[in-house]
Tab-separated table of C-alpha atoms and ligand atoms in Angstrom:
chain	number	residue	atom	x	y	z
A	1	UNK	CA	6.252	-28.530	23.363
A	2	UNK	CA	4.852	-28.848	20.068
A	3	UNK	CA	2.459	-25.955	18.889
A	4	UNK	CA	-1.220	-26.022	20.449
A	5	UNK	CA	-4.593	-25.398	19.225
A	6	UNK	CA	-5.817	-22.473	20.543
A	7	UNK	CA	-9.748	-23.553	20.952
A	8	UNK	CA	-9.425	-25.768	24.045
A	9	UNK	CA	-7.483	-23.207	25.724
A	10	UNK	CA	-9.663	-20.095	25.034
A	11	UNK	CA	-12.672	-22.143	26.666
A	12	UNK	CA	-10.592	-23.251	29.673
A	13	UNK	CA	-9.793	-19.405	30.140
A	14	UNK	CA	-12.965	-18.382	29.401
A	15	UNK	CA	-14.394	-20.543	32.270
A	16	UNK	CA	-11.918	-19.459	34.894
A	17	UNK	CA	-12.185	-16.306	33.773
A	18	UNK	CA	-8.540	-15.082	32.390
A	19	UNK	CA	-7.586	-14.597	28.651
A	20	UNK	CA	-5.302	-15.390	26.590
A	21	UNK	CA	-2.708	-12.042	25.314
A	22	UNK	CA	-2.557	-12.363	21.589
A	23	UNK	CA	0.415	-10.457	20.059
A	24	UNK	CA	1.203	-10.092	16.144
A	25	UNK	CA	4.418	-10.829	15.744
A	26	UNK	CA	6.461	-9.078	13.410
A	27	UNK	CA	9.635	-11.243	12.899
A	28	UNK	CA	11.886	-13.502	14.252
A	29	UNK	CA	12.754	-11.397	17.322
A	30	UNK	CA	9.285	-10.523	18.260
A	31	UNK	CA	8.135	-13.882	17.964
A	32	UNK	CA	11.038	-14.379	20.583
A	33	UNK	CA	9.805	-11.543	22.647
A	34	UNK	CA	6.323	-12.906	22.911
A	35	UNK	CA	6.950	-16.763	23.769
A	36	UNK	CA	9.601	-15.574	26.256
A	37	UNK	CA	7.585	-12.854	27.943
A	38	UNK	CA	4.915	-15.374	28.189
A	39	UNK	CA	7.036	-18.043	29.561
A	40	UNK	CA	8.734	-15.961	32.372
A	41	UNK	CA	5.172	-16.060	33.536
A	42	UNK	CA	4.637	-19.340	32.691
A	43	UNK	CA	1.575	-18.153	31.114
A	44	UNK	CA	-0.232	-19.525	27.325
A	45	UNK	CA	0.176	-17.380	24.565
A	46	UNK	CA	-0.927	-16.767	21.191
A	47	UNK	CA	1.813	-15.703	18.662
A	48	UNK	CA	-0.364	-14.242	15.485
A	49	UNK	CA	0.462	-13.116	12.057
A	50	UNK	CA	-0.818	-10.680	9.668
A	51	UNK	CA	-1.388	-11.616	6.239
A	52	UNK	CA	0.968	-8.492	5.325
A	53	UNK	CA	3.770	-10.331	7.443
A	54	UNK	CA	3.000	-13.585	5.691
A	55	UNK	CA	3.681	-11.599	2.767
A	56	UNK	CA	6.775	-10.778	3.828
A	57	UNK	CA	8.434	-13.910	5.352
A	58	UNK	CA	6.693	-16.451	3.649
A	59	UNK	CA	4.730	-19.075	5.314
A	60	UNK	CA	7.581	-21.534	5.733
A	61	UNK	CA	9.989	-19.502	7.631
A	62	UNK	CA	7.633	-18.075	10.358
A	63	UNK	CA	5.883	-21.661	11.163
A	64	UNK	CA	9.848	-22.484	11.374
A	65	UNK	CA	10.428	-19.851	13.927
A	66	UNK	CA	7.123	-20.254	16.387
A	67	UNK	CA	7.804	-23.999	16.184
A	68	UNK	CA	11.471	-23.920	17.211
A	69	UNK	CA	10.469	-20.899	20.036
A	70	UNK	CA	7.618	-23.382	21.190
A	71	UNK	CA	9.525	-26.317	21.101
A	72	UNK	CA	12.349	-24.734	23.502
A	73	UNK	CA	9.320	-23.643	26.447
A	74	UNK	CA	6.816	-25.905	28.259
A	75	UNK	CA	4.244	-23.206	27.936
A	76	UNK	CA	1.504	-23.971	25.520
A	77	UNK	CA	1.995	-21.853	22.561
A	78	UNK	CA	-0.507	-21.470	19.910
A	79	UNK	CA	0.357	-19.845	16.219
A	80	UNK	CA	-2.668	-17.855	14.392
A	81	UNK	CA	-3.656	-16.486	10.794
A	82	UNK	CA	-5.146	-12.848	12.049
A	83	UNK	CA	-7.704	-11.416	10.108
A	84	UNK	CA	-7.644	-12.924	6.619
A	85	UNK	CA	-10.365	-13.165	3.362
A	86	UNK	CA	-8.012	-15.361	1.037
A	87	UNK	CA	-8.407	-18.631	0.929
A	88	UNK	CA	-4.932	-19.621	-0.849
A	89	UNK	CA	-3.179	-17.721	2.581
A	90	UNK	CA	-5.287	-19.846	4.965
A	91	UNK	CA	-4.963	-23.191	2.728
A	92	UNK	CA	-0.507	-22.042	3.137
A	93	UNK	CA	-1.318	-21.750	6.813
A	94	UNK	CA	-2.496	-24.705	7.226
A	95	UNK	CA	-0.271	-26.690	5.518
A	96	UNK	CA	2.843	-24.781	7.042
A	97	UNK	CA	1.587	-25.921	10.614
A	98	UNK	CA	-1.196	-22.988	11.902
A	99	UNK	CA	-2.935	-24.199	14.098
A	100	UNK	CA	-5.893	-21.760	13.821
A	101	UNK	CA	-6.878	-19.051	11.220
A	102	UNK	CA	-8.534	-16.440	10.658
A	103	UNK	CA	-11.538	-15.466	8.490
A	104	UNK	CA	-12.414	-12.027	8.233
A	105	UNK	CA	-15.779	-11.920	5.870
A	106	UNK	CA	-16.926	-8.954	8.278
A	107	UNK	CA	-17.100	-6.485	5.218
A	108	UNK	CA	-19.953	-8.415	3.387
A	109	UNK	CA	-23.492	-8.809	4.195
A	110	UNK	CA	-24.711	-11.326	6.874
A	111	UNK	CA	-25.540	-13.870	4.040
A	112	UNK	CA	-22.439	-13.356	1.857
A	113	UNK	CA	-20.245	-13.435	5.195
A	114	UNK	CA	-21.822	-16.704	6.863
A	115	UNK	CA	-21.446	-18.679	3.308
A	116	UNK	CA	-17.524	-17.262	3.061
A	117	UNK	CA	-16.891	-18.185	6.815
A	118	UNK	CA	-18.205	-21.647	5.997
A	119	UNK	CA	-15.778	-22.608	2.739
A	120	UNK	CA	-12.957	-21.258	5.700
A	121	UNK	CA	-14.664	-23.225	8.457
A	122	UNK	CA	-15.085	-26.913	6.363
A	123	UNK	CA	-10.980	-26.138	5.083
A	124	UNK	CA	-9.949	-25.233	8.696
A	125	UNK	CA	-12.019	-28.600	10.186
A	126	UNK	CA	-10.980	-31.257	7.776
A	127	UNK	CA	-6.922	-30.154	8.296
A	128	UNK	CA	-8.178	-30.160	11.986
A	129	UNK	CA	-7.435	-26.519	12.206
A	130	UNK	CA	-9.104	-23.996	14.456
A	131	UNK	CA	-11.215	-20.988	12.624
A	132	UNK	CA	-11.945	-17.315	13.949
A	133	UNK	CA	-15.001	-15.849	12.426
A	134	UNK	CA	-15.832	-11.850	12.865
A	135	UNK	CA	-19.754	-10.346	12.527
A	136	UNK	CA	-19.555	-6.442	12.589
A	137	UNK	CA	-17.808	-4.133	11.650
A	138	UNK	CA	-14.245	-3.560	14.349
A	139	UNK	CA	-13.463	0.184	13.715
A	140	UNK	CA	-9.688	1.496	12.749
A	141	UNK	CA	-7.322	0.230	10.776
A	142	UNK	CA	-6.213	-3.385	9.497
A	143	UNK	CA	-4.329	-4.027	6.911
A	144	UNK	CA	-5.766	-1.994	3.581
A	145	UNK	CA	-9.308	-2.109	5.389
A	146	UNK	CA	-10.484	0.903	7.284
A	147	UNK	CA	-13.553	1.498	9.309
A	148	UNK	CA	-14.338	5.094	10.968
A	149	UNK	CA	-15.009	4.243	15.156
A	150	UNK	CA	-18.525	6.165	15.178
A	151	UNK	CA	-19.612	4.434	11.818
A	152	UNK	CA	-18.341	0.689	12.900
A	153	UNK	CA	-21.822	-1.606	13.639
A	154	UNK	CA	-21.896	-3.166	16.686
A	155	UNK	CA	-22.795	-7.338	15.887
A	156	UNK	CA	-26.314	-7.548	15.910
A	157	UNK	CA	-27.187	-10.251	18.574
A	158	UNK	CA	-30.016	-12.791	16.469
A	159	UNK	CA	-27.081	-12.562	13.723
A	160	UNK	CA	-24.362	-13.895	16.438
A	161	UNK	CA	-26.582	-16.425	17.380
A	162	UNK	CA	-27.684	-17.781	13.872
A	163	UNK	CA	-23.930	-17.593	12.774
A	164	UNK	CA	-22.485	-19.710	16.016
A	165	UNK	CA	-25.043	-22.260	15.828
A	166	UNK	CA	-24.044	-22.628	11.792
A	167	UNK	CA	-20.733	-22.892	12.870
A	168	UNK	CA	-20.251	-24.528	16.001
A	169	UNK	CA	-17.096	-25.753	16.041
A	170	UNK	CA	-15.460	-21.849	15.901
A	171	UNK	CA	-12.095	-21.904	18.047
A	172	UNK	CA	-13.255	-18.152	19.137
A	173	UNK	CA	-15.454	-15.491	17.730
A	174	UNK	CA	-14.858	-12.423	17.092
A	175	UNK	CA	-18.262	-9.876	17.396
A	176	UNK	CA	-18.087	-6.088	16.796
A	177	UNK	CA	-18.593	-4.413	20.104
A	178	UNK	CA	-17.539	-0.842	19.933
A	179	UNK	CA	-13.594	-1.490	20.152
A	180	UNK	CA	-11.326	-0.248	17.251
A	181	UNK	CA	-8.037	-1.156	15.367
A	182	UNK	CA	-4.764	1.022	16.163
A	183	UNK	CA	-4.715	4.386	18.445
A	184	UNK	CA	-8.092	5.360	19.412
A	185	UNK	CA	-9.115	9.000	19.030
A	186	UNK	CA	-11.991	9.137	21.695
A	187	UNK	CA	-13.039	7.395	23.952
A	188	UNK	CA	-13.946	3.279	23.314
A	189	UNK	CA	-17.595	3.111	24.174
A	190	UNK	CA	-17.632	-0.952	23.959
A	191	UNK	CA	-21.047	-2.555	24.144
A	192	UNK	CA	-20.957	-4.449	27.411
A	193	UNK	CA	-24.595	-5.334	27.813
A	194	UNK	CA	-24.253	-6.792	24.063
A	195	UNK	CA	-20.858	-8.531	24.700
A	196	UNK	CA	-22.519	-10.460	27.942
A	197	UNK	CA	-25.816	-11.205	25.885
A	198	UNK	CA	-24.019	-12.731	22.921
A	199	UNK	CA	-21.708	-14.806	25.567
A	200	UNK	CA	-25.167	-16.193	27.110
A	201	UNK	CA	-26.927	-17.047	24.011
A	202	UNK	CA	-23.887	-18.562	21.618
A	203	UNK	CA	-21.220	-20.054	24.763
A	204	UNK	CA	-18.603	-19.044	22.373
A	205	UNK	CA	-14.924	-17.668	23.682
A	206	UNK	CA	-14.953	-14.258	22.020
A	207	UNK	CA	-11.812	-12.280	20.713
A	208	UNK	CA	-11.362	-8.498	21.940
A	209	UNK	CA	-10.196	-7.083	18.818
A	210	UNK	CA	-8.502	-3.659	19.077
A	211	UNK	CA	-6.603	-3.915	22.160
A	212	UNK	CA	-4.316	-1.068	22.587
A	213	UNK	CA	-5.564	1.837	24.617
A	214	UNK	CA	-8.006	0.074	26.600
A	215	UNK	CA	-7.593	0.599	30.611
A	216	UNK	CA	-6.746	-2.001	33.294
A	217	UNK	CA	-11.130	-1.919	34.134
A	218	UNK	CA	-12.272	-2.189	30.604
A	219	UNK	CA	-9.758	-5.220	29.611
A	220	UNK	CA	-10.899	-6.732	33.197
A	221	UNK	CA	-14.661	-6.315	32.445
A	222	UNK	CA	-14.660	-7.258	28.676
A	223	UNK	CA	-12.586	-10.574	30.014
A	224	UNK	CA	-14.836	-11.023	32.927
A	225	UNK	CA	-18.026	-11.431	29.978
A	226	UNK	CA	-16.564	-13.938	28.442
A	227	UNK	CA	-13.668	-12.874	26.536
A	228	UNK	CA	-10.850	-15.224	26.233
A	229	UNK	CA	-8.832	-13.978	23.351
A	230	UNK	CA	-7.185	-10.328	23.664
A	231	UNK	CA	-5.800	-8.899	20.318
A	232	UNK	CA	-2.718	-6.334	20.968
A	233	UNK	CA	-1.157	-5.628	18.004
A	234	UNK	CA	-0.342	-1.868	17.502
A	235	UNK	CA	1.457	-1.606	20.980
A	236	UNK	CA	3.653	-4.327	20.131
A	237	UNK	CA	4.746	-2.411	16.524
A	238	UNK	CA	4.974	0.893	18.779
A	239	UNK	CA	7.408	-1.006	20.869
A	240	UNK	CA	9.342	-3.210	17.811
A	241	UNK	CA	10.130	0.859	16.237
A	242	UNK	CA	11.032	2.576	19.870
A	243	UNK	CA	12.917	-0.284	21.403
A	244	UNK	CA	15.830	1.200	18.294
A	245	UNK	CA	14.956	4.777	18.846
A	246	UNK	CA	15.117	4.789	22.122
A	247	UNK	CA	18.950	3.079	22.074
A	248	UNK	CA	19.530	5.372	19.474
A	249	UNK	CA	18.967	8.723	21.854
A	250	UNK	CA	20.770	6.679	24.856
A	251	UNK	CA	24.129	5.806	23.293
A	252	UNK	CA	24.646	7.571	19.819
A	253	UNK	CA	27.733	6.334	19.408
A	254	UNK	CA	26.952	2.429	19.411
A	255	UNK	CA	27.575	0.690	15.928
A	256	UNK	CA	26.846	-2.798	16.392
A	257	UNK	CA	23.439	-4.533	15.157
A	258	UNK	CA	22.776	-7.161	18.239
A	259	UNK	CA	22.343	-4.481	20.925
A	260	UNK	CA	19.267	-2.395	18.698
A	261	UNK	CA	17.940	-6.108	18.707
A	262	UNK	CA	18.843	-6.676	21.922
A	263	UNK	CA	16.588	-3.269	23.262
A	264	UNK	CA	13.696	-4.045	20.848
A	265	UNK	CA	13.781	-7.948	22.538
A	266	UNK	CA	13.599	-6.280	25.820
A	267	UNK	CA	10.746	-3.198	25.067
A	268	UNK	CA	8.589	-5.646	23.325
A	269	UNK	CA	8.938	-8.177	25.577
A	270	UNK	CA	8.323	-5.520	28.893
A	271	UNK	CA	4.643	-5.230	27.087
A	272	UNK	CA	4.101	-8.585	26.256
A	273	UNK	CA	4.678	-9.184	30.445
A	274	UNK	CA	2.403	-6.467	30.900
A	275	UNK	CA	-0.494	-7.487	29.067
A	276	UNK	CA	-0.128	-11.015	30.057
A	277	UNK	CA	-0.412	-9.843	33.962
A	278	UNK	CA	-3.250	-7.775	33.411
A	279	UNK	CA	-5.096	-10.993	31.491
A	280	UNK	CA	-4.606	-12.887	34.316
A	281	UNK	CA	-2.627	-15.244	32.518
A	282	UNK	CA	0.006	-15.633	35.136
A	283	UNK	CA	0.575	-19.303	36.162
A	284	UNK	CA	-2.125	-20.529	33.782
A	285	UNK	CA	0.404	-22.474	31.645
A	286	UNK	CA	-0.248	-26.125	32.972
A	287	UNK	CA	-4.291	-25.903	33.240
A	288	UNK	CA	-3.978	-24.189	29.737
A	289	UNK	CA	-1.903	-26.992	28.775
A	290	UNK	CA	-3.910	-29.832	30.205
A	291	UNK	CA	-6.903	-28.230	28.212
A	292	UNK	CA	-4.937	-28.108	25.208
B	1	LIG	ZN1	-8.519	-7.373	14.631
């Protein structure tokens, strides 16, 4: 089917209390690996892209590729801009065929942020685009932008509340609560009491940014607040470099290109089916679908 918007989805899952698995594709083959992981549990899924991959491939040819893998499944797929602050890549989104982006003022003051996220927001709504805001600061590492996990702020609740109601239309929202960007070096100590509060007060789907390394009970509790949207992106790039290593150390000898790709389809797409199951995604495509 043709690509989705990802808003009606996230508040169908949010209501029957599943989410939606998020991956960051990397190429061509990963974007494989993630709509057909997904559809072998007839499951929705969100194929994302980093501006750095954008970068790389060029607007054109990735909406190419998630269009023709979406096309070829009857699961609702939806393609997203991940966290982004430049205008001219979200404007390229949209006019390649995103349907939802990404703006990532999270680094500026309340003010400055709300006033950013709403030049994003009225660009996003007139191409009738979904838009992801973030409040907070996410710890780790994305892209150039790096926040130490015991110095990243936790979304302040009256600020979540003043920002949703002066954009209500978000597809999802994305609040600071204690998780962290790439491997995390402690313990996540995510804010659970906040997470549920901010659900209450703003009825927004919120994105779990900072996936990877979170355990079966603290993806099933975050999900069970009221998030809809799960972020895994370093996981998948563990499993895009080992699915060649790992071929590598099995059969040294082995020349031929299609069989690396062939093991890198297969260990990305194992965690794609992973994450998916422990959403609760399974089976979800055709309510997803009729929400879409
Ligand atoms: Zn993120």
């Amino acid at each position: 089917m043709p690509l989705v918007p990802m808003k009606p989805m996230l508040r169908q899952a949010q209501a029957a209390k599943y989410a939606i698995a998020a991956f960051n594709m990397i190429d061509y083959n990963s974007a494989r690996a993630i709509v057909d992981g997904a559809t072998e549990l007839n499951a929705p899924i969100i194929v994302q892209v980093s501006v750095k991959t954008i970068k790389l491939w060029g607007h054109q040819s990735i909406a190419g590729w998630v269009k023709s893998l979406a096309g070829e499944t009857h699961i609702p797929v939806a393609l997203h801009l991940d966290h982004c602050k430049d205008l001219a890549v979200i404007q390229g989104c949209i006019d390649a065929g995103w349907t939802s982006v990404m703006y990532d003022g999270s680094a500026f003051p309340y003010e400055e942020n709300l006033a950013r996220t709403r030049e994003a927001y009225d660009l996003a709504r007139n191409a009738g685009v979904g838009l992801e805001a973030e409040i907070g600061a996410i710890g780790g590492t994305e892209d150039d932008k790096f926040v130490a996990e015991d110095e990243a702020i936790l979304a302040k609740v009256d600020e979540c509340v003043s920002f949703c109601e002066a954009l209500p239309d978000l597809a999802v929202f994305a609040p600071a609560i204690g998780t962290a960007h790439g491997e995390y070096k402690g313990e996540p100590k995510i804010a659970y009491d906040r997470l549920e509060k901010i659900v209450e007060l703003t009825g927004m789907p919120i994105a779990l940014h900072g996936g990877t390394g979170l355990t079966e009970a603290q993806f099933h509790r975050c999900i069970c607040s009221g998030c809809a949207k799960v972020n895994i992106s370093t996981m998948h790039k563990k499993r895009f470099i080992d699915g060649f290593i790992d071929l590598r150390g099995r059969d040294p000898r082995q020349k031929e290109p299609i069989p690396f790709i062939q093991a890198q389809y297969e260990a990305m797409k194992e965690d794609v089916r992973d994450m998916v199951e422990t959403f609760g995604g399974t089976g979800r495509a055709e309510e997803a679908a009729a929400a879409a």
